[in-house]
Amino acid sequence: MNDSPLVVVEGLRFSRGDRDIFRGVDLTIPRGKITAIMGPSGSGKTTLLKLIGGQLTPDAGRVTIDGHDVHALSRKKLFALRRRMGMLFQSGALFSDLSVFENVAFPLRVHTDLPDAMIRDVVLMKLEAVGLRGARELMPAELSGGMARRVALARALALDPELILYDEPFVGQDPISMGVLVQLIRRVNDALGLTAVVVSHDIKETLSIADYVYVIADGKVMAHGTPESLNVDRDPRVSQFMHGEPDGPVPFHYSADDFYVDMLNAGKAGERR
Amino acid sequence: MMTRITRLGRHGCDLVEALGRAGMFLGQSLVGRPSAEGFKLWLRQMHFIGVLSLAIVLVSGLFIGMVLALQGFTILVDFGAEDALGQMVALSLLRELAPVVAALLFAGRAGSALTAEIGLMKATEQLSSMEMIGVDPLKRVVAPRLWAGFVSLPLLTVGFSVIGIWGGHLVGVEWLGVYNGSYWGNMQSSVDFVDDIGNGMLKSLVFALVVTWIAVFQGYDLVPTSEGISRATTRTVVYSSLAVLGLDFVLTALMFGELG
């Protein structure tokens, strides 16, 4: 197996309006491993996945997947590259006009010439893996958020991609399906040898399956290492995040003026609308 | 003063940029090989955009034809020229009313629905997830809708004209007593296939391009929030209506300006 990393992110900069999301991020995602990207809400984890998938263009820096510079590819080549990736969206993003079965079958129908009987077998296998084989006739509007995410996972795995990007796979899952999902992500990784990127802030679950972890905060990589090494990291910011302490060097509040001054100024200025 | 000039300049830049985006969008959507799968998607959209607009377009056509005959008769009869009723109804419908009114109704019925549908797909990340599956939403979602709009509005316009002329006959001949032979005879001798029917259809085709383009682009380009969707839907109807009426004047001047 090729030893070079599958995804390399170099000097990535990205801003939205006046707000800098990334100020020089470097990451390498090794092949066949689960790499977790963690960080507080609003640290741009989802944005990072969209940059890797080529849906957003960085202000500076490069993202290469298997040697291809994602943002220098033509539209056609980018779409060809994406066939080798799967992405699990936070909302599930199922096609609302297709049933659960057809949603999972969609990538197979558009990218392969498989006969219907074989598509049916693959879809049922994928749905069985996420525990929703019985829900195949339902429409996405009839599913709960957690179920929709599991269907989306089945869809993302339908083509057995080389690289799979998970955006918050554990949010909104009950304890049972959470456990199953954690196992599932680990299992498909070991069985198929695919490369996974998990973006999450569920520390316990993520650390239990990740091979390597990056912690992002303030637009930069704050720390990286194996789960074991991060757990004993002495850096106060890392240990605050890893142990979920409310106060410390990483602020809980979105950056704002002094609270006292802000309250006294009510109705005077600052309200932009 | 300076800030106003700056703002004007920024508006100008934004406008040019939006036009450029819309142009790129149209080009990228329409260029491509036709496929059996694409044909199926197109057929589905023909149903949603064309067939489901049929009722409102035909009913409006009927009433407009009837009103035209009624109004036309009361004026023509003063000059003893009620025999020319068929000619008047047919020419008004074919040259002006059918293309314009059908396009306005189409913008309200199908255009707004297109914007809202595509906008909601964008807001719920369905377009994003389609991209990540490796399917270009411009080809899969946008192109079939554009082609369906281009084809269905001219066809709806034909339906509008036909039923409008029949409505004129209903009021003029059956009710007000214009001689049946002169209603149809005068129409036959005065309506020219190329000048009247051809130009009317050409207008309708132009309106179809513009209205569908505006509707689909507004949906694809909107800010993916509830407010964004409501604004974009409104913009679709307003921009399409203004574009249809403005273009109608230009096209009429070019087509019929020298006919006399």
Coordinates of C-alpha atoms in Angstrom, one line a residue:
Chain A
M1 CA 0.0 0.0 0.0
N2 CA 1.1 3.5 -0.8
D3 CA 2.7 5.2 2.2
S4 CA 2.2 8.8 1.2
P5 CA -0.6 10.6 3.0
L6 CA -3.9 10.7 1.1
V7 CA -4.8 14.3 2.0
V8 CA -2.3 17.1 2.6
V9 CA -3.4 20.5 3.7
E10 CA -0.8 23.2 3.6
G11 CA -0.9 26.8 4.8
L12 CA -4.7 27.0 4.5
R13 CA -6.2 30.4 4.9
F14 CA -9.9 31.2 4.7
S15 CA -12.0 34.0 5.8
R16 CA -15.7 34.8 5.8
G17 CA -16.4 38.5 5.5
D18 CA -14.1 40.1 8.1
R19 CA -13.8 37.0 10.2
D20 CA -10.7 34.8 9.7
I21 CA -11.7 31.2 10.0
F22 CA -8.3 29.7 9.2
R23 CA -4.9 31.4 9.6
G24 CA -2.5 28.9 8.2
V25 CA -3.6 25.3 8.9
D26 CA -1.4 22.3 8.0
L27 CA -2.7 18.8 8.2
T28 CA -1.8 15.4 6.8
I29 CA -4.3 12.6 6.7
P30 CA -2.6 9.2 6.4
R31 CA -4.1 6.5 4.3
G32 CA -6.2 3.8 5.9
K33 CA -6.5 5.6 9.3
I34 CA -9.1 7.5 11.1
T35 CA -8.1 11.0 11.7
A36 CA -10.2 13.2 14.0
I37 CA -10.4 16.9 13.8
M38 CA -11.7 18.4 17.0
G39 CA -12.3 21.8 18.2
P40 CA -14.8 24.1 19.9
S41 CA -18.0 25.1 18.0
G42 CA -17.4 27.8 15.5
S43 CA -13.8 26.8 15.0
G44 CA -14.5 26.0 11.3
K45 CA -14.5 22.2 11.4
T46 CA -17.3 21.9 8.8
T47 CA -15.7 24.6 6.7
L48 CA -12.5 22.5 6.7
L49 CA -14.3 19.5 5.3
K50 CA -15.9 21.7 2.6
L51 CA -12.5 23.0 1.7
I52 CA -11.1 19.5 1.4
G53 CA -14.1 18.5 -0.7
G54 CA -13.5 21.5 -3.0
Q55 CA -16.9 23.1 -2.3
L56 CA -15.2 26.2 -0.9
T57 CA -12.0 27.8 -2.3
P58 CA -9.3 28.9 0.2
D59 CA -7.8 32.4 0.2
A60 CA -4.4 30.9 0.3
G61 CA -2.8 27.5 0.7
R62 CA -3.3 24.1 -0.9
V63 CA -5.3 21.0 -0.4
T64 CA -4.1 17.9 -2.3
I65 CA -5.8 14.6 -2.4
D66 CA -3.7 11.7 -3.7
G67 CA -1.4 14.3 -5.4
H68 CA -4.2 16.3 -7.0
D69 CA -4.5 19.9 -6.0
V70 CA -8.3 20.1 -5.4
H71 CA -8.7 23.7 -6.2
A72 CA -6.7 23.7 -9.4
L73 CA -8.8 20.9 -11.0
S74 CA -11.3 21.6 -13.7
R75 CA -14.9 21.2 -12.8
K76 CA -15.1 17.9 -14.5
K77 CA -12.0 16.4 -12.9
L78 CA -13.1 17.7 -9.5
F79 CA -16.4 15.8 -9.9
A80 CA -14.4 12.7 -11.0
L81 CA -12.3 13.0 -7.9
R82 CA -15.4 13.3 -5.7
R83 CA -16.6 9.9 -6.8
R84 CA -13.8 8.5 -4.7
M85 CA -15.0 10.4 -1.6
G86 CA -18.0 10.1 0.6
M87 CA -19.2 12.8 2.9
L88 CA -21.6 12.6 5.7
F89 CA -23.3 16.0 6.2
Q90 CA -24.3 17.3 9.6
S91 CA -28.0 17.5 8.6
G92 CA -27.9 14.3 6.6
A93 CA -28.8 16.2 3.4
L94 CA -31.0 13.4 2.1
F95 CA -32.8 14.1 -1.2
S96 CA -36.3 14.9 0.0
D97 CA -38.0 13.7 -3.1
L98 CA -36.5 10.2 -2.9
S99 CA -37.3 7.4 -0.5
V100 CA -34.7 6.0 1.9
F101 CA -33.9 3.2 -0.5
E102 CA -33.6 5.5 -3.5
N103 CA -31.3 7.8 -1.5
V104 CA -28.9 5.1 -0.8
A105 CA -29.2 3.7 -4.4
F106 CA -28.6 7.2 -5.9
P107 CA -24.8 7.1 -6.1
L108 CA -24.9 3.5 -7.4
R109 CA -27.4 4.4 -10.1
V110 CA -25.5 7.5 -11.3
H111 CA -22.0 6.1 -11.2
T112 CA -22.3 2.4 -12.0
D113 CA -24.1 0.2 -14.6
L114 CA -25.1 -2.4 -12.0
P115 CA -28.3 -4.3 -12.6
D116 CA -31.2 -3.4 -10.4
A117 CA -31.0 -6.7 -8.5
M118 CA -27.4 -6.0 -7.5
I119 CA -28.2 -2.4 -6.5
R120 CA -30.9 -3.8 -4.3
D121 CA -28.5 -6.1 -2.6
V122 CA -25.9 -3.4 -2.0
V123 CA -28.5 -1.0 -0.7
L124 CA -30.0 -3.5 1.7
M125 CA -26.5 -4.4 3.0
K126 CA -25.7 -0.8 3.7
L127 CA -29.0 -0.1 5.3
E128 CA -28.7 -3.3 7.4
A129 CA -25.3 -2.0 8.6
V130 CA -26.9 1.2 10.0
G131 CA -29.9 -0.7 11.3
L132 CA -32.5 0.8 9.0
R133 CA -33.3 -1.9 6.5
G134 CA -36.9 -1.9 7.7
A135 CA -37.2 1.9 7.0
R136 CA -36.4 1.6 3.3
E137 CA -39.8 2.7 2.1
L138 CA -40.0 5.8 4.3
M139 CA -39.4 9.3 2.9
P140 CA -36.7 11.5 4.5
A141 CA -39.4 13.8 6.0
E142 CA -40.6 10.8 8.1
L143 CA -37.3 10.1 9.7
S144 CA -35.9 11.5 12.9
G145 CA -32.7 13.6 12.7
G146 CA -30.6 10.7 14.0
M147 CA -32.1 8.2 11.6
A148 CA -31.6 10.6 8.7
R149 CA -27.9 10.8 9.6
R150 CA -27.7 7.0 9.6
V151 CA -29.3 6.8 6.2
A152 CA -26.9 9.5 5.0
L153 CA -24.0 7.4 6.3
A154 CA -25.3 4.4 4.3
R155 CA -25.5 6.6 1.3
A156 CA -21.9 7.9 1.8
L157 CA -20.7 4.3 2.0
A158 CA -22.7 3.1 -0.9
L159 CA -19.8 3.3 -3.4
D160 CA -17.2 2.1 -0.9
P161 CA -15.2 5.4 -1.2
E162 CA -11.4 5.7 -0.5
L163 CA -11.9 8.7 1.6
I164 CA -14.9 9.5 3.8
L165 CA -15.5 12.7 5.6
Y166 CA -17.8 12.6 8.6
D167 CA -19.3 15.8 9.8
E168 CA -20.4 15.4 13.4
P169 CA -21.6 11.8 13.0
F170 CA -22.5 11.4 16.7
V171 CA -24.8 14.4 17.2
G172 CA -28.4 13.6 18.0
Q173 CA -27.9 9.8 18.4
D174 CA -29.3 7.9 21.3
P175 CA -26.8 5.9 23.4
I176 CA -27.5 2.7 21.6
S177 CA -27.2 3.9 18.0
M178 CA -24.2 6.0 19.1
G179 CA -22.4 2.9 20.2
V180 CA -23.3 1.1 17.0
L181 CA -22.2 4.1 14.9
V182 CA -18.8 4.3 16.7
Q183 CA -18.3 0.6 16.0
L184 CA -19.5 0.9 12.5
I185 CA -17.1 3.7 11.6
R186 CA -14.2 1.7 13.1
R187 CA -15.3 -1.5 11.4
V188 CA -15.7 -0.1 7.9
N189 CA -12.3 1.5 8.3
D190 CA -10.6 -1.7 9.3
A191 CA -12.5 -3.9 6.8
L192 CA -12.3 -1.8 3.8
G193 CA -9.0 0.0 4.6
L194 CA -10.6 3.4 3.8
T195 CA -9.3 6.7 5.0
A196 CA -11.6 8.6 7.3
V197 CA -11.7 12.1 8.6
V198 CA -14.1 12.6 11.6
V199 CA -15.0 16.1 12.6
S200 CA -16.6 16.1 16.0
H201 CA -16.6 17.6 19.4
D202 CA -17.8 14.4 21.1
I203 CA -14.5 13.8 22.8
K204 CA -15.0 10.4 24.3
E205 CA -16.5 8.7 21.2
T206 CA -14.1 10.3 18.9
L207 CA -11.0 9.4 20.9
S208 CA -12.1 5.9 21.2
I209 CA -11.9 5.3 17.4
A210 CA -9.4 7.9 16.1
D211 CA -5.8 6.9 15.2
Y212 CA -4.7 10.5 15.2
V213 CA -6.2 13.7 16.4
Y214 CA -5.9 17.4 15.4
V215 CA -7.3 20.0 17.7
I216 CA -8.2 23.2 16.0
A217 CA -8.8 26.5 17.7
D218 CA -8.5 30.2 16.7
G219 CA -7.9 29.3 13.1
K220 CA -4.8 27.2 13.8
V221 CA -3.9 23.7 14.7
M222 CA -3.5 24.0 18.5
A223 CA -2.3 20.4 19.1
H224 CA -2.0 17.1 17.4
G225 CA -1.0 13.6 18.3
T226 CA -2.4 10.2 19.1
P227 CA -5.4 10.2 21.5
E228 CA -3.1 8.8 24.3
S229 CA -0.6 11.6 24.0
L230 CA -3.3 14.4 23.8
N231 CA -5.0 13.0 27.0
V232 CA -1.8 13.7 29.0
D233 CA -0.9 16.9 27.1
R234 CA 0.1 19.6 29.7
D235 CA -0.8 22.6 27.5
P236 CA -3.6 24.3 29.4
R237 CA -5.7 24.9 26.3
V238 CA -5.5 21.3 25.2
S239 CA -6.3 19.9 28.6
Q240 CA -9.2 22.3 29.0
F241 CA -10.7 21.1 25.8
M242 CA -9.9 17.4 26.3
H243 CA -11.4 17.4 29.8
G244 CA -14.3 19.7 29.0
E245 CA -13.6 22.3 31.7
P246 CA -15.8 25.4 31.4
D247 CA -13.3 28.0 32.1
G248 CA -9.7 28.3 31.0
P249 CA -7.6 29.8 28.2
V250 CA -10.2 28.9 25.6
P251 CA -13.1 31.3 26.1
F252 CA -16.7 30.0 26.2
H253 CA -18.0 33.4 24.9
Y254 CA -18.0 34.5 21.2
S255 CA -15.7 37.5 21.2
A256 CA -17.6 40.6 22.5
D257 CA -17.1 43.9 24.3
D258 CA -17.0 44.0 28.0
F259 CA -20.4 42.8 29.4
Y260 CA -20.8 45.6 31.9
V261 CA -20.2 48.3 29.3
D262 CA -22.4 46.5 26.8
M263 CA -25.4 46.5 29.2
L264 CA -25.0 50.2 30.0
N265 CA -25.0 51.1 26.3
A266 CA -28.3 49.4 25.5
G267 CA -30.2 51.3 22.8
K268 CA -27.5 53.8 22.2
A269 CA -25.2 52.3 19.6
G270 CA -23.8 49.1 18.4
E271 CA -27.1 47.6 17.3
R272 CA -26.4 47.4 13.6
R273 CA -30.0 47.1 12.5
Chain B
M1 CA -21.4 62.7 -1.4
M2 CA -18.3 60.6 -1.9
T3 CA -19.9 57.7 -0.1
R4 CA -22.9 57.9 -2.3
I5 CA -20.7 57.7 -5.4
T6 CA -18.9 54.8 -3.9
R7 CA -22.1 53.1 -3.1
L8 CA -23.3 53.6 -6.7
G9 CA -20.1 52.2 -8.0
R10 CA -20.4 49.2 -5.7
H11 CA -23.9 48.6 -6.9
G12 CA -22.7 48.7 -10.4
C13 CA -19.9 46.2 -9.7
D14 CA -22.3 43.9 -7.9
L15 CA -24.7 44.0 -10.8
V16 CA -22.1 43.2 -13.4
E17 CA -20.8 40.4 -11.2
A18 CA -24.2 38.9 -10.7
L19 CA -24.8 39.1 -14.5
G20 CA -21.5 37.3 -15.1
R21 CA -22.4 34.7 -12.5
A22 CA -25.8 34.2 -14.1
G23 CA -24.2 33.9 -17.6
M24 CA -21.6 31.3 -16.4
F25 CA -24.4 29.5 -14.7
L26 CA -26.5 29.3 -17.8
G27 CA -23.5 28.2 -20.0
Q28 CA -22.4 25.5 -17.6
S29 CA -25.9 24.1 -17.2
L30 CA -26.8 23.9 -20.9
V31 CA -23.6 22.6 -22.4
G32 CA -23.5 18.9 -22.2
R33 CA -24.4 15.7 -24.0
P34 CA -28.0 14.7 -23.9
S35 CA -28.6 11.4 -22.3
A36 CA -31.5 9.0 -21.7
E37 CA -31.3 9.7 -18.0
G38 CA -31.4 13.5 -18.7
F39 CA -34.5 13.0 -21.0
K40 CA -36.3 11.2 -18.2
L41 CA -35.5 14.1 -15.8
W42 CA -36.7 16.6 -18.4
L43 CA -39.9 14.7 -18.9
R44 CA -40.6 14.8 -15.2
Q45 CA -40.0 18.6 -15.1
M46 CA -42.2 19.1 -18.2
H47 CA -45.0 17.6 -16.1
F48 CA -44.3 19.9 -13.1
I49 CA -43.6 23.1 -15.1
G50 CA -45.7 22.6 -18.2
V51 CA -48.7 20.3 -17.5
L52 CA -49.4 21.7 -14.1
S53 CA -49.5 25.2 -15.4
L54 CA -52.0 24.2 -18.1
A55 CA -55.1 24.9 -16.0
I56 CA -54.3 28.5 -15.0
V57 CA -53.1 29.4 -18.5
L58 CA -56.1 27.9 -20.3
V59 CA -58.6 29.4 -18.0
S60 CA -57.0 32.8 -18.3
G61 CA -56.8 32.4 -22.1
L62 CA -60.5 31.7 -22.2
F63 CA -61.5 34.7 -20.2
I64 CA -59.2 37.1 -22.0
G65 CA -60.6 35.9 -25.4
M66 CA -64.1 36.4 -24.1
V67 CA -63.4 39.9 -22.7
L68 CA -61.6 40.9 -25.9
A69 CA -64.6 39.9 -28.0
L70 CA -67.0 41.8 -25.7
Q71 CA -64.9 45.0 -25.6
G72 CA -64.1 44.8 -29.3
F73 CA -67.7 44.3 -30.3
T74 CA -69.0 47.3 -28.4
I75 CA -66.4 49.5 -30.2
L76 CA -66.6 47.9 -33.7
V77 CA -70.4 47.8 -33.7
D78 CA -70.4 51.7 -33.6
F79 CA -68.6 51.7 -37.0
G80 CA -70.6 48.8 -38.3
A81 CA -67.4 46.8 -38.5
E82 CA -68.3 44.0 -36.1
D83 CA -67.4 41.5 -38.9
A84 CA -63.8 42.3 -38.2
L85 CA -64.1 40.9 -34.7
G86 CA -62.4 37.6 -35.5
Q87 CA -59.4 39.5 -37.0
M88 CA -59.1 41.8 -33.9
V89 CA -59.3 39.0 -31.4
A90 CA -56.9 36.8 -33.2
L91 CA -54.3 39.5 -33.9
S92 CA -54.4 40.8 -30.3
L93 CA -53.9 37.4 -28.9
L94 CA -51.3 36.0 -31.3
R95 CA -49.1 39.1 -31.4
E96 CA -49.4 40.4 -27.9
L97 CA -51.6 39.0 -25.3
A98 CA -50.9 35.3 -25.5
P99 CA -47.1 35.6 -25.3
V100 CA -47.1 38.3 -22.6
V101 CA -49.9 37.1 -20.3
A102 CA -48.9 33.5 -20.6
A103 CA -45.3 34.5 -19.6
L104 CA -46.5 36.5 -16.6
L105 CA -48.7 33.7 -15.4
F106 CA -45.8 31.3 -16.0
A107 CA -43.5 33.4 -13.9
G108 CA -46.0 33.4 -11.1
R109 CA -47.0 29.8 -11.3
A110 CA -43.9 27.9 -12.3
G111 CA -41.1 30.5 -11.9
S112 CA -41.7 31.1 -8.2
A113 CA -42.0 27.3 -7.6
L114 CA -38.7 26.7 -9.3
T115 CA -37.0 29.3 -7.2
A116 CA -38.4 28.0 -4.0
E117 CA -37.7 24.3 -4.8
I118 CA -34.1 24.9 -5.8
G119 CA -33.6 27.3 -2.9
L120 CA -34.8 24.8 -0.4
M121 CA -32.6 22.1 -1.9
K122 CA -29.7 24.5 -1.4
A123 CA -30.7 25.4 2.2
T124 CA -31.0 21.8 3.2
E125 CA -27.6 21.0 1.7
Q126 CA -29.1 18.6 -0.9
L127 CA -27.1 20.4 -3.7
S128 CA -23.9 20.2 -1.6
S129 CA -24.4 16.5 -0.9
M130 CA -25.1 15.9 -4.6
E131 CA -21.8 17.6 -5.5
M132 CA -20.0 15.5 -3.0
I133 CA -21.5 12.3 -4.5
G134 CA -19.8 13.5 -7.7
V135 CA -23.0 14.6 -9.5
D136 CA -23.1 18.1 -10.9
P137 CA -26.3 19.7 -9.7
L138 CA -26.1 22.1 -12.6
K139 CA -26.6 19.1 -14.9
R140 CA -28.9 17.0 -12.8
V141 CA -31.1 19.6 -11.1
V142 CA -30.8 22.8 -13.1
A143 CA -30.5 21.7 -16.8
P144 CA -33.7 19.7 -16.9
R145 CA -35.7 22.5 -15.4
L146 CA -34.2 25.1 -17.8
W147 CA -35.0 23.0 -20.9
A148 CA -38.5 22.2 -19.5
G149 CA -39.2 25.9 -19.1
F150 CA -37.9 26.7 -22.6
V151 CA -40.2 24.1 -24.2
S152 CA -43.3 24.4 -22.1
L153 CA -43.9 28.2 -22.2
P154 CA -44.2 28.4 -26.0
L155 CA -46.5 25.4 -25.9
L156 CA -48.6 27.0 -23.2
T157 CA -48.8 30.2 -25.3
V158 CA -50.2 28.2 -28.2
G159 CA -52.9 26.8 -25.9
F160 CA -53.6 30.3 -24.6
S161 CA -54.1 31.6 -28.2
V162 CA -56.3 28.7 -29.3
I163 CA -58.6 28.8 -26.3
G164 CA -58.7 32.6 -26.4
I165 CA -59.9 32.6 -30.0
W166 CA -62.5 30.1 -29.2
G167 CA -63.6 32.2 -26.2
G168 CA -63.9 35.2 -28.6
H169 CA -66.1 33.1 -30.8
L170 CA -68.2 32.0 -27.9
V171 CA -69.0 35.6 -27.0
G172 CA -68.9 37.2 -30.4
V173 CA -70.7 34.7 -32.5
E174 CA -72.8 32.6 -30.1
W175 CA -73.8 35.4 -27.8
L176 CA -73.6 38.7 -29.6
G177 CA -74.5 37.4 -33.0
V178 CA -71.6 38.2 -35.3
Y179 CA -71.9 36.1 -38.5
N180 CA -69.9 32.9 -38.0
G181 CA -68.4 33.0 -41.5
S182 CA -67.0 36.5 -41.2
Y183 CA -65.5 35.8 -37.8
W184 CA -63.4 33.0 -39.2
G185 CA -63.1 34.4 -42.8
N186 CA -61.7 37.7 -41.7
M187 CA -59.3 36.0 -39.3
Q188 CA -58.1 33.7 -42.1
S189 CA -57.5 36.5 -44.6
S190 CA -55.7 38.8 -42.2
V191 CA -53.5 36.6 -40.0
D192 CA -50.1 35.9 -41.6
F193 CA -48.4 32.8 -40.5
V194 CA -44.9 34.2 -40.3
D195 CA -45.6 37.8 -39.3
D196 CA -48.2 37.1 -36.7
I197 CA -48.0 33.5 -35.5
G198 CA -44.2 33.2 -36.1
N199 CA -43.4 36.5 -34.4
G200 CA -45.7 35.8 -31.5
M201 CA -44.0 32.4 -31.0
L202 CA -40.6 34.0 -31.2
K203 CA -41.6 36.4 -28.5
S204 CA -42.8 33.6 -26.3
L205 CA -39.5 31.7 -26.8
V206 CA -37.5 34.7 -25.7
F207 CA -39.8 35.1 -22.6
A208 CA -39.4 31.5 -21.8
L209 CA -35.6 31.8 -21.9
V210 CA -35.6 34.9 -19.7
V211 CA -38.2 33.8 -17.1
T212 CA -36.8 30.3 -16.6
W213 CA -33.3 31.6 -16.4
I214 CA -34.2 34.2 -13.8
A215 CA -36.2 31.7 -11.8
V216 CA -33.6 29.0 -11.7
F217 CA -30.7 31.3 -11.1
Q218 CA -32.5 33.1 -8.3
G219 CA -33.0 29.7 -6.6
Y220 CA -29.5 28.6 -7.1
D221 CA -27.9 31.9 -6.1
L222 CA -30.0 32.7 -3.0
V223 CA -28.9 33.1 0.6
P224 CA -29.9 29.8 2.1
T225 CA -32.2 31.0 4.9
S226 CA -36.0 31.3 5.1
E227 CA -35.8 35.0 4.5
G228 CA -33.4 34.4 1.6
I229 CA -35.9 32.0 0.0
S230 CA -38.8 34.4 0.4
R231 CA -36.8 37.3 -1.0
A232 CA -35.6 35.3 -4.0
T233 CA -39.1 34.0 -4.8
T234 CA -40.4 37.6 -4.8
R235 CA -37.4 38.7 -6.9
T236 CA -38.2 36.0 -9.5
V237 CA -41.7 37.2 -10.0
V238 CA -40.8 40.9 -10.0
Y239 CA -37.7 40.6 -12.3
S240 CA -39.4 38.2 -14.7
S241 CA -42.5 40.4 -15.0
L242 CA -40.5 43.5 -15.6
A243 CA -38.2 41.7 -18.1
V244 CA -41.2 40.3 -20.0
L245 CA -42.9 43.7 -20.3
G246 CA -39.7 45.5 -21.2
L247 CA -38.6 43.0 -23.7
D248 CA -42.1 42.9 -25.2
F249 CA -41.8 46.5 -26.1
V250 CA -38.4 46.1 -27.7
L251 CA -39.5 43.0 -29.6
T252 CA -42.7 44.6 -30.7
A253 CA -40.8 47.6 -32.0
L254 CA -38.4 45.4 -33.9
M255 CA -41.0 43.0 -35.3
F256 CA -44.1 45.2 -36.0
G257 CA -42.5 48.7 -36.1
E258 CA -42.4 48.8 -39.9
L259 CA -45.4 46.6 -40.7
G260 CA -47.8 49.5 -40.6

